[in-house]
């Protein structure tokens, strides 16, 4: 039996064949009409460009001041990593580890795993353990909670405005833009590009 282009519906488990297509196409299940596959034109190039942009923003977000507080003429600057350290020093090591994982380590691993898988594919090469790394990248997605962290920062800013002058740093804007870039990279990535290479390797 030829298993090429066979896919199981994630809603009703019907095994069916996705026809060959070109351009932007949405394939739906014949039985329940759930989306089986959404192809994106130039998916590889788009996702790679967004990944590189995300890496640049990640470096900026973790290198430059995130926030600055001006209280009675004294200014204090914070970065993402100093925020983690402050939480740890205050005895909240569980929260500090959670913030470190969800806002720094996991997003970096996502970006690097995308780069590791997609950059060789761009040059028609297959990276070592590609399927494992790509699967790991997908498994990391639920642990990236940058949006939750940013909402928490905004809530804290509203409460602090009356007590001190709060100056958003370039890292804060980079962090917010990185959230959008990561979402765009995920939306533009066509997983079939990777899995087809695994099948033929």
JSON list of C-alpha atoms in Angstrom, two decimals:
[
{"chain": "A", "resi": 1, "resn": "UNK", "atom": "CA", "xyz": [0.00, 0.00, 0.00]},
{"chain": "A", "resi": 2, "resn": "UNK", "atom": "CA", "xyz": [1.32, 3.42, -0.96]},
{"chain": "A", "resi": 3, "resn": "UNK", "atom": "CA", "xyz": [1.30, 5.53, 2.23]},
{"chain": "A", "resi": 4, "resn": "UNK", "atom": "CA", "xyz": [2.55, 8.72, 0.59]},
{"chain": "A", "resi": 5, "resn": "UNK", "atom": "CA", "xyz": [0.47, 11.80, 1.52]},
{"chain": "A", "resi": 6, "resn": "UNK", "atom": "CA", "xyz": [-1.65, 9.80, 3.98]},
{"chain": "A", "resi": 7, "resn": "UNK", "atom": "CA", "xyz": [-2.76, 11.72, 7.05]},
{"chain": "A", "resi": 8, "resn": "UNK", "atom": "CA", "xyz": [-4.98, 10.88, 10.02]},
{"chain": "A", "resi": 9, "resn": "UNK", "atom": "CA", "xyz": [-7.59, 13.43, 11.05]},
{"chain": "A", "resi": 10, "resn": "UNK", "atom": "CA", "xyz": [-6.83, 14.70, 14.55]},
{"chain": "A", "resi": 11, "resn": "UNK", "atom": "CA", "xyz": [-10.58, 14.97, 15.27]},
{"chain": "A", "resi": 12, "resn": "UNK", "atom": "CA", "xyz": [-12.14, 11.74, 13.95]},
{"chain": "A", "resi": 13, "resn": "UNK", "atom": "CA", "xyz": [-9.02, 9.61, 13.13]},
{"chain": "A", "resi": 14, "resn": "UNK", "atom": "CA", "xyz": [-10.10, 9.01, 9.54]},
{"chain": "A", "resi": 15, "resn": "UNK", "atom": "CA", "xyz": [-7.04, 8.04, 7.47]},
{"chain": "A", "resi": 16, "resn": "UNK", "atom": "CA", "xyz": [-7.09, 9.78, 4.13]},
{"chain": "A", "resi": 17, "resn": "UNK", "atom": "CA", "xyz": [-4.86, 11.01, 1.37]},
{"chain": "A", "resi": 18, "resn": "UNK", "atom": "CA", "xyz": [-4.07, 14.70, 0.95]},
{"chain": "A", "resi": 19, "resn": "UNK", "atom": "CA", "xyz": [-3.84, 15.51, -2.78]},
{"chain": "A", "resi": 20, "resn": "UNK", "atom": "CA", "xyz": [-0.81, 17.24, -4.24]},
{"chain": "A", "resi": 21, "resn": "UNK", "atom": "CA", "xyz": [-1.32, 21.00, -4.32]},
{"chain": "A", "resi": 22, "resn": "UNK", "atom": "CA", "xyz": [0.44, 24.23, -5.14]},
{"chain": "A", "resi": 23, "resn": "UNK", "atom": "CA", "xyz": [0.03, 27.62, -3.51]},
{"chain": "A", "resi": 24, "resn": "UNK", "atom": "CA", "xyz": [-2.12, 28.37, -0.48]},
{"chain": "A", "resi": 25, "resn": "UNK", "atom": "CA", "xyz": [-4.53, 25.49, 0.11]},
{"chain": "A", "resi": 26, "resn": "UNK", "atom": "CA", "xyz": [-6.56, 24.27, 3.10]},
{"chain": "A", "resi": 27, "resn": "UNK", "atom": "CA", "xyz": [-7.25, 20.52, 3.12]},
{"chain": "A", "resi": 28, "resn": "UNK", "atom": "CA", "xyz": [-10.27, 19.39, 5.18]},
{"chain": "A", "resi": 29, "resn": "UNK", "atom": "CA", "xyz": [-11.37, 15.99, 6.46]},
{"chain": "A", "resi": 30, "resn": "UNK", "atom": "CA", "xyz": [-13.95, 14.29, 4.25]},
{"chain": "A", "resi": 31, "resn": "UNK", "atom": "CA", "xyz": [-15.91, 13.10, 7.28]},
{"chain": "A", "resi": 32, "resn": "UNK", "atom": "CA", "xyz": [-15.85, 15.86, 9.92]},
{"chain": "A", "resi": 33, "resn": "UNK", "atom": "CA", "xyz": [-14.52, 18.82, 7.88]},
{"chain": "A", "resi": 34, "resn": "UNK", "atom": "CA", "xyz": [-11.72, 19.52, 10.37]},
{"chain": "A", "resi": 35, "resn": "UNK", "atom": "CA", "xyz": [-8.61, 21.15, 8.91]},
{"chain": "A", "resi": 36, "resn": "UNK", "atom": "CA", "xyz": [-6.06, 18.47, 8.03]},
{"chain": "A", "resi": 37, "resn": "UNK", "atom": "CA", "xyz": [-3.40, 20.66, 6.50]},
{"chain": "A", "resi": 38, "resn": "UNK", "atom": "CA", "xyz": [-2.89, 24.32, 5.68]},
{"chain": "A", "resi": 39, "resn": "UNK", "atom": "CA", "xyz": [-0.20, 24.96, 3.08]},
{"chain": "A", "resi": 40, "resn": "UNK", "atom": "CA", "xyz": [1.62, 28.30, 3.05]},
{"chain": "A", "resi": 41, "resn": "UNK", "atom": "CA", "xyz": [3.40, 29.67, -0.05]},
{"chain": "A", "resi": 42, "resn": "UNK", "atom": "CA", "xyz": [7.16, 30.12, 0.53]},
{"chain": "A", "resi": 43, "resn": "UNK", "atom": "CA", "xyz": [6.73, 28.64, 3.99]},
{"chain": "A", "resi": 44, "resn": "UNK", "atom": "CA", "xyz": [10.40, 27.79, 4.45]},
{"chain": "A", "resi": 45, "resn": "UNK", "atom": "CA", "xyz": [11.69, 31.24, 3.46]},
{"chain": "A", "resi": 46, "resn": "UNK", "atom": "CA", "xyz": [9.08, 33.07, 5.51]},
{"chain": "A", "resi": 47, "resn": "UNK", "atom": "CA", "xyz": [9.64, 31.00, 8.64]},
{"chain": "A", "resi": 48, "resn": "UNK", "atom": "CA", "xyz": [13.41, 31.30, 8.38]},
{"chain": "A", "resi": 49, "resn": "UNK", "atom": "CA", "xyz": [13.21, 35.09, 7.99]},
{"chain": "A", "resi": 50, "resn": "UNK", "atom": "CA", "xyz": [10.89, 35.36, 11.00]},
{"chain": "A", "resi": 51, "resn": "UNK", "atom": "CA", "xyz": [13.14, 33.04, 13.04]},
{"chain": "A", "resi": 52, "resn": "UNK", "atom": "CA", "xyz": [16.21, 35.18, 12.36]},
{"chain": "A", "resi": 53, "resn": "UNK", "atom": "CA", "xyz": [14.21, 38.29, 13.27]},
{"chain": "A", "resi": 54, "resn": "UNK", "atom": "CA", "xyz": [13.08, 36.56, 16.46]},
{"chain": "A", "resi": 55, "resn": "UNK", "atom": "CA", "xyz": [16.67, 35.73, 17.42]},
{"chain": "A", "resi": 56, "resn": "UNK", "atom": "CA", "xyz": [17.75, 39.35, 16.97]},
{"chain": "A", "resi": 57, "resn": "UNK", "atom": "CA", "xyz": [14.83, 40.53, 19.11]},
{"chain": "A", "resi": 58, "resn": "UNK", "atom": "CA", "xyz": [15.65, 37.87, 21.71]},
{"chain": "A", "resi": 59, "resn": "UNK", "atom": "CA", "xyz": [19.20, 39.19, 22.05]},
{"chain": "A", "resi": 60, "resn": "UNK", "atom": "CA", "xyz": [17.94, 42.78, 22.37]},
{"chain": "A", "resi": 61, "resn": "UNK", "atom": "CA", "xyz": [15.24, 41.81, 24.88]},
{"chain": "A", "resi": 62, "resn": "UNK", "atom": "CA", "xyz": [17.79, 40.05, 27.10]},
{"chain": "A", "resi": 63, "resn": "UNK", "atom": "CA", "xyz": [20.66, 42.52, 26.76]},
{"chain": "A", "resi": 64, "resn": "UNK", "atom": "CA", "xyz": [19.14, 45.97, 27.15]},
{"chain": "A", "resi": 65, "resn": "UNK", "atom": "CA", "xyz": [17.13, 47.48, 30.04]},
{"chain": "A", "resi": 66, "resn": "UNK", "atom": "CA", "xyz": [13.59, 46.15, 30.26]},
{"chain": "A", "resi": 67, "resn": "UNK", "atom": "CA", "xyz": [12.22, 48.83, 32.57]},
{"chain": "A", "resi": 68, "resn": "UNK", "atom": "CA", "xyz": [13.60, 51.86, 34.39]},
{"chain": "A", "resi": 69, "resn": "UNK", "atom": "CA", "xyz": [12.13, 53.27, 37.60]},
{"chain": "A", "resi": 70, "resn": "UNK", "atom": "CA", "xyz": [12.69, 56.90, 38.59]},
{"chain": "A", "resi": 71, "resn": "UNK", "atom": "CA", "xyz": [11.86, 57.42, 42.28]},
{"chain": "A", "resi": 72, "resn": "UNK", "atom": "CA", "xyz": [12.86, 60.62, 44.10]},
{"chain": "A", "resi": 73, "resn": "UNK", "atom": "CA", "xyz": [15.63, 61.34, 41.63]},
{"chain": "A", "resi": 74, "resn": "UNK", "atom": "CA", "xyz": [17.11, 57.85, 41.77]},
{"chain": "A", "resi": 75, "resn": "UNK", "atom": "CA", "xyz": [16.81, 55.69, 38.67]},
{"chain": "A", "resi": 76, "resn": "UNK", "atom": "CA", "xyz": [16.91, 51.89, 38.73]},
{"chain": "A", "resi": 77, "resn": "UNK", "atom": "CA", "xyz": [17.10, 49.77, 35.61]},
{"chain": "A", "resi": 78, "resn": "UNK", "atom": "CA", "xyz": [16.05, 46.16, 35.32]},
{"chain": "A", "resi": 79, "resn": "UNK", "atom": "CA", "xyz": [16.56, 43.46, 32.72]},
{"chain": "A", "resi": 80, "resn": "UNK", "atom": "CA", "xyz": [14.78, 40.15, 32.28]},
{"chain": "A", "resi": 81, "resn": "UNK", "atom": "CA", "xyz": [17.55, 38.20, 34.00]},
{"chain": "A", "resi": 82, "resn": "UNK", "atom": "CA", "xyz": [17.82, 40.65, 36.91]},
{"chain": "A", "resi": 83, "resn": "UNK", "atom": "CA", "xyz": [14.08, 40.22, 37.44]},
{"chain": "A", "resi": 84, "resn": "UNK", "atom": "CA", "xyz": [14.63, 36.48, 37.71]},
{"chain": "A", "resi": 85, "resn": "UNK", "atom": "CA", "xyz": [17.50, 37.01, 40.16]},
{"chain": "A", "resi": 86, "resn": "UNK", "atom": "CA", "xyz": [15.43, 39.38, 42.30]},
{"chain": "A", "resi": 87, "resn": "UNK", "atom": "CA", "xyz": [12.63, 36.83, 42.58]},
{"chain": "A", "resi": 88, "resn": "UNK", "atom": "CA", "xyz": [15.15, 34.19, 43.63]},
{"chain": "A", "resi": 89, "resn": "UNK", "atom": "CA", "xyz": [16.80, 36.46, 46.20]},
{"chain": "A", "resi": 90, "resn": "UNK", "atom": "CA", "xyz": [13.40, 37.24, 47.71]},
{"chain": "A", "resi": 91, "resn": "UNK", "atom": "CA", "xyz": [12.85, 33.54, 48.39]},
{"chain": "A", "resi": 92, "resn": "UNK", "atom": "CA", "xyz": [10.44, 32.95, 45.49]},
{"chain": "A", "resi": 93, "resn": "UNK", "atom": "CA", "xyz": [12.71, 30.47, 43.73]},
{"chain": "A", "resi": 94, "resn": "UNK", "atom": "CA", "xyz": [9.81, 28.48, 42.25]},
{"chain": "A", "resi": 95, "resn": "UNK", "atom": "CA", "xyz": [8.45, 31.57, 40.49]},
{"chain": "A", "resi": 96, "resn": "UNK", "atom": "CA", "xyz": [11.94, 32.64, 39.41]},
{"chain": "A", "resi": 97, "resn": "UNK", "atom": "CA", "xyz": [12.56, 29.25, 37.78]},
{"chain": "A", "resi": 98, "resn": "UNK", "atom": "CA", "xyz": [9.15, 29.38, 36.08]},
{"chain": "A", "resi": 99, "resn": "UNK", "atom": "CA", "xyz": [9.82, 32.87, 34.71]},
{"chain": "A", "resi": 100, "resn": "UNK", "atom": "CA", "xyz": [13.30, 31.81, 33.56]},
{"chain": "A", "resi": 101, "resn": "UNK", "atom": "CA", "xyz": [11.91, 28.78, 31.72]},
{"chain": "A", "resi": 102, "resn": "UNK", "atom": "CA", "xyz": [8.84, 30.36, 30.13]},
{"chain": "A", "resi": 103, "resn": "UNK", "atom": "CA", "xyz": [10.29, 33.72, 29.08]},
{"chain": "A", "resi": 104, "resn": "UNK", "atom": "CA", "xyz": [13.96, 32.99, 28.32]},
{"chain": "A", "resi": 105, "resn": "UNK", "atom": "CA", "xyz": [14.94, 29.33, 27.99]},
{"chain": "A", "resi": 106, "resn": "UNK", "atom": "CA", "xyz": [11.91, 27.92, 26.15]},
{"chain": "A", "resi": 107, "resn": "UNK", "atom": "CA", "xyz": [11.61, 30.77, 23.57]},
{"chain": "A", "resi": 108, "resn": "UNK", "atom": "CA", "xyz": [15.35, 30.47, 22.87]},
{"chain": "A", "resi": 109, "resn": "UNK", "atom": "CA", "xyz": [15.09, 26.70, 22.42]},
{"chain": "A", "resi": 110, "resn": "UNK", "atom": "CA", "xyz": [12.14, 27.19, 20.06]},
{"chain": "A", "resi": 111, "resn": "UNK", "atom": "CA", "xyz": [14.06, 29.65, 17.92]},
{"chain": "A", "resi": 112, "resn": "UNK", "atom": "CA", "xyz": [17.22, 27.52, 17.85]},
{"chain": "A", "resi": 113, "resn": "UNK", "atom": "CA", "xyz": [15.34, 24.31, 17.05]},
{"chain": "A", "resi": 114, "resn": "UNK", "atom": "CA", "xyz": [13.55, 26.01, 14.15]},
{"chain": "A", "resi": 115, "resn": "UNK", "atom": "CA", "xyz": [16.87, 27.27, 12.88]},
{"chain": "A", "resi": 116, "resn": "UNK", "atom": "CA", "xyz": [18.50, 23.86, 13.31]},
{"chain": "A", "resi": 117, "resn": "UNK", "atom": "CA", "xyz": [15.76, 22.14, 11.29]},
{"chain": "A", "resi": 118, "resn": "UNK", "atom": "CA", "xyz": [14.88, 24.70, 8.64]},
{"chain": "A", "resi": 119, "resn": "UNK", "atom": "CA", "xyz": [18.24, 26.21, 7.69]},
{"chain": "A", "resi": 120, "resn": "UNK", "atom": "CA", "xyz": [19.69, 22.90, 6.38]},
{"chain": "A", "resi": 121, "resn": "UNK", "atom": "CA", "xyz": [16.40, 22.21, 4.55]},
{"chain": "A", "resi": 122, "resn": "UNK", "atom": "CA", "xyz": [16.83, 25.54, 2.78]},
{"chain": "A", "resi": 123, "resn": "UNK", "atom": "CA", "xyz": [20.10, 24.17, 1.34]},
{"chain": "A", "resi": 124, "resn": "UNK", "atom": "CA", "xyz": [18.55, 20.78, 0.59]},
{"chain": "A", "resi": 125, "resn": "UNK", "atom": "CA", "xyz": [20.26, 19.04, 3.50]},
{"chain": "A", "resi": 126, "resn": "UNK", "atom": "CA", "xyz": [18.83, 16.91, 6.29]},
{"chain": "A", "resi": 127, "resn": "UNK", "atom": "CA", "xyz": [20.07, 17.73, 9.80]},
{"chain": "A", "resi": 128, "resn": "UNK", "atom": "CA", "xyz": [20.94, 14.98, 12.28]},
{"chain": "A", "resi": 129, "resn": "UNK", "atom": "CA", "xyz": [17.94, 13.84, 14.40]},
{"chain": "A", "resi": 130, "resn": "UNK", "atom": "CA", "xyz": [15.69, 16.25, 12.54]},
{"chain": "A", "resi": 131, "resn": "UNK", "atom": "CA", "xyz": [12.43, 14.52, 13.48]},
{"chain": "A", "resi": 132, "resn": "UNK", "atom": "CA", "xyz": [13.35, 14.43, 17.18]},
{"chain": "A", "resi": 133, "resn": "UNK", "atom": "CA", "xyz": [14.30, 18.12, 17.27]},
{"chain": "A", "resi": 134, "resn": "UNK", "atom": "CA", "xyz": [11.21, 19.17, 15.33]},
{"chain": "A", "resi": 135, "resn": "UNK", "atom": "CA", "xyz": [8.95, 17.15, 17.63]},
{"chain": "A", "resi": 136, "resn": "UNK", "atom": "CA", "xyz": [10.69, 18.67, 20.64]},
{"chain": "A", "resi": 137, "resn": "UNK", "atom": "CA", "xyz": [10.07, 22.14, 19.23]},
{"chain": "A", "resi": 138, "resn": "UNK", "atom": "CA", "xyz": [6.35, 21.43, 18.99]},
{"chain": "A", "resi": 139, "resn": "UNK", "atom": "CA", "xyz": [6.30, 20.06, 22.53]},
{"chain": "A", "resi": 140, "resn": "UNK", "atom": "CA", "xyz": [7.91, 23.23, 23.87]},
{"chain": "A", "resi": 141, "resn": "UNK", "atom": "CA", "xyz": [5.21, 25.53, 22.49]},
{"chain": "A", "resi": 142, "resn": "UNK", "atom": "CA", "xyz": [2.81, 25.23, 25.47]},
{"chain": "A", "resi": 143, "resn": "UNK", "atom": "CA", "xyz": [5.66, 26.18, 27.84]},
{"chain": "A", "resi": 144, "resn": "UNK", "atom": "CA", "xyz": [6.32, 29.48, 26.12]},
{"chain": "A", "resi": 145, "resn": "UNK", "atom": "CA", "xyz": [4.24, 31.91, 28.17]},
{"chain": "A", "resi": 146, "resn": "UNK", "atom": "CA", "xyz": [5.69, 35.25, 27.15]},
{"chain": "A", "resi": 147, "resn": "UNK", "atom": "CA", "xyz": [2.20, 36.69, 26.64]},
{"chain": "A", "resi": 148, "resn": "UNK", "atom": "CA", "xyz": [1.24, 35.91, 30.24]},
{"chain": "A", "resi": 149, "resn": "UNK", "atom": "CA", "xyz": [4.47, 37.47, 31.49]},
{"chain": "A", "resi": 150, "resn": "UNK", "atom": "CA", "xyz": [3.91, 40.62, 29.41]},
{"chain": "A", "resi": 151, "resn": "UNK", "atom": "CA", "xyz": [0.35, 40.99, 30.72]},
{"chain": "A", "resi": 152, "resn": "UNK", "atom": "CA", "xyz": [1.69, 40.65, 34.28]},
{"chain": "A", "resi": 153, "resn": "UNK", "atom": "CA", "xyz": [4.27, 43.36, 33.58]},
{"chain": "A", "resi": 154, "resn": "UNK", "atom": "CA", "xyz": [1.61, 45.71, 32.19]},
{"chain": "A", "resi": 155, "resn": "UNK", "atom": "CA", "xyz": [-0.62, 45.16, 35.24]},
{"chain": "A", "resi": 156, "resn": "UNK", "atom": "CA", "xyz": [2.34, 45.90, 37.53]},
{"chain": "A", "resi": 157, "resn": "UNK", "atom": "CA", "xyz": [3.13, 49.05, 35.53]},
{"chain": "A", "resi": 158, "resn": "UNK", "atom": "CA", "xyz": [-0.39, 50.38, 36.02]},
{"chain": "A", "resi": 159, "resn": "UNK", "atom": "CA", "xyz": [-0.04, 49.91, 39.78]},
{"chain": "A", "resi": 160, "resn": "UNK", "atom": "CA", "xyz": [3.41, 51.53, 39.92]},
{"chain": "A", "resi": 161, "resn": "UNK", "atom": "CA", "xyz": [2.62, 54.61, 37.85]},
{"chain": "A", "resi": 162, "resn": "UNK", "atom": "CA", "xyz": [1.28, 56.48, 40.89]},
{"chain": "A", "resi": 163, "resn": "UNK", "atom": "CA", "xyz": [4.37, 55.75, 43.00]},
{"chain": "A", "resi": 164, "resn": "UNK", "atom": "CA", "xyz": [7.26, 56.23, 40.56]},
{"chain": "A", "resi": 165, "resn": "UNK", "atom": "CA", "xyz": [8.05, 57.26, 37.03]},
{"chain": "A", "resi": 166, "resn": "UNK", "atom": "CA", "xyz": [8.20, 54.11, 34.94]},
{"chain": "A", "resi": 167, "resn": "UNK", "atom": "CA", "xyz": [10.22, 54.23, 31.73]},
{"chain": "A", "resi": 168, "resn": "UNK", "atom": "CA", "xyz": [9.76, 51.30, 29.30]},
{"chain": "A", "resi": 169, "resn": "UNK", "atom": "CA", "xyz": [13.07, 50.18, 27.86]},
{"chain": "A", "resi": 170, "resn": "UNK", "atom": "CA", "xyz": [13.89, 49.03, 24.35]},
{"chain": "A", "resi": 171, "resn": "UNK", "atom": "CA", "xyz": [13.97, 45.45, 25.64]},
{"chain": "A", "resi": 172, "resn": "UNK", "atom": "CA", "xyz": [10.27, 45.67, 26.59]},
{"chain": "A", "resi": 173, "resn": "UNK", "atom": "CA", "xyz": [9.29, 46.69, 23.04]},
{"chain": "A", "resi": 174, "resn": "UNK", "atom": "CA", "xyz": [11.57, 44.00, 21.60]},
{"chain": "A", "resi": 175, "resn": "UNK", "atom": "CA", "xyz": [9.99, 41.42, 23.91]},
{"chain": "A", "resi": 176, "resn": "UNK", "atom": "CA", "xyz": [6.48, 42.41, 22.80]},
{"chain": "A", "resi": 177, "resn": "UNK", "atom": "CA", "xyz": [7.50, 42.30, 19.13]},
{"chain": "A", "resi": 178, "resn": "UNK", "atom": "CA", "xyz": [9.17, 38.92, 19.64]},
{"chain": "A", "resi": 179, "resn": "UNK", "atom": "CA", "xyz": [5.82, 37.49, 20.79]},
{"chain": "A", "resi": 180, "resn": "UNK", "atom": "CA", "xyz": [4.26, 38.60, 17.49]},
{"chain": "A", "resi": 181, "resn": "UNK", "atom": "CA", "xyz": [7.21, 37.29, 15.47]},
{"chain": "A", "resi": 182, "resn": "UNK", "atom": "CA", "xyz": [7.07, 33.85, 17.12]},
{"chain": "A", "resi": 183, "resn": "UNK", "atom": "CA", "xyz": [3.32, 33.63, 16.47]},
{"chain": "A", "resi": 184, "resn": "UNK", "atom": "CA", "xyz": [3.88, 34.61, 12.83]},
{"chain": "A", "resi": 185, "resn": "UNK", "atom": "CA", "xyz": [6.65, 32.03, 12.44]},
{"chain": "A", "resi": 186, "resn": "UNK", "atom": "CA", "xyz": [4.38, 29.32, 13.83]},
{"chain": "A", "resi": 187, "resn": "UNK", "atom": "CA", "xyz": [1.55, 30.37, 11.51]},
{"chain": "A", "resi": 188, "resn": "UNK", "atom": "CA", "xyz": [3.80, 30.35, 8.43]},
{"chain": "A", "resi": 189, "resn": "UNK", "atom": "CA", "xyz": [5.50, 27.03, 9.13]},
{"chain": "A", "resi": 190, "resn": "UNK", "atom": "CA", "xyz": [4.21, 24.15, 7.02]},
{"chain": "A", "resi": 191, "resn": "UNK", "atom": "CA", "xyz": [5.09, 20.97, 9.00]},
{"chain": "A", "resi": 192, "resn": "UNK", "atom": "CA", "xyz": [4.67, 18.81, 5.91]},
{"chain": "A", "resi": 193, "resn": "UNK", "atom": "CA", "xyz": [7.89, 20.27, 4.50]},
{"chain": "A", "resi": 194, "resn": "UNK", "atom": "CA", "xyz": [9.76, 18.72, 7.39]},
{"chain": "A", "resi": 195, "resn": "UNK", "atom": "CA", "xyz": [7.90, 15.42, 7.59]},
{"chain": "A", "resi": 196, "resn": "UNK", "atom": "CA", "xyz": [8.21, 14.79, 3.88]},
{"chain": "A", "resi": 197, "resn": "UNK", "atom": "CA", "xyz": [11.99, 15.12, 4.20]},
{"chain": "A", "resi": 198, "resn": "UNK", "atom": "CA", "xyz": [11.92, 12.66, 7.11]},
{"chain": "A", "resi": 199, "resn": "UNK", "atom": "CA", "xyz": [9.98, 10.17, 5.00]},
{"chain": "A", "resi": 200, "resn": "UNK", "atom": "CA", "xyz": [12.42, 10.38, 2.08]},
{"chain": "A", "resi": 201, "resn": "UNK", "atom": "CA", "xyz": [15.59, 10.41, 4.22]}
]
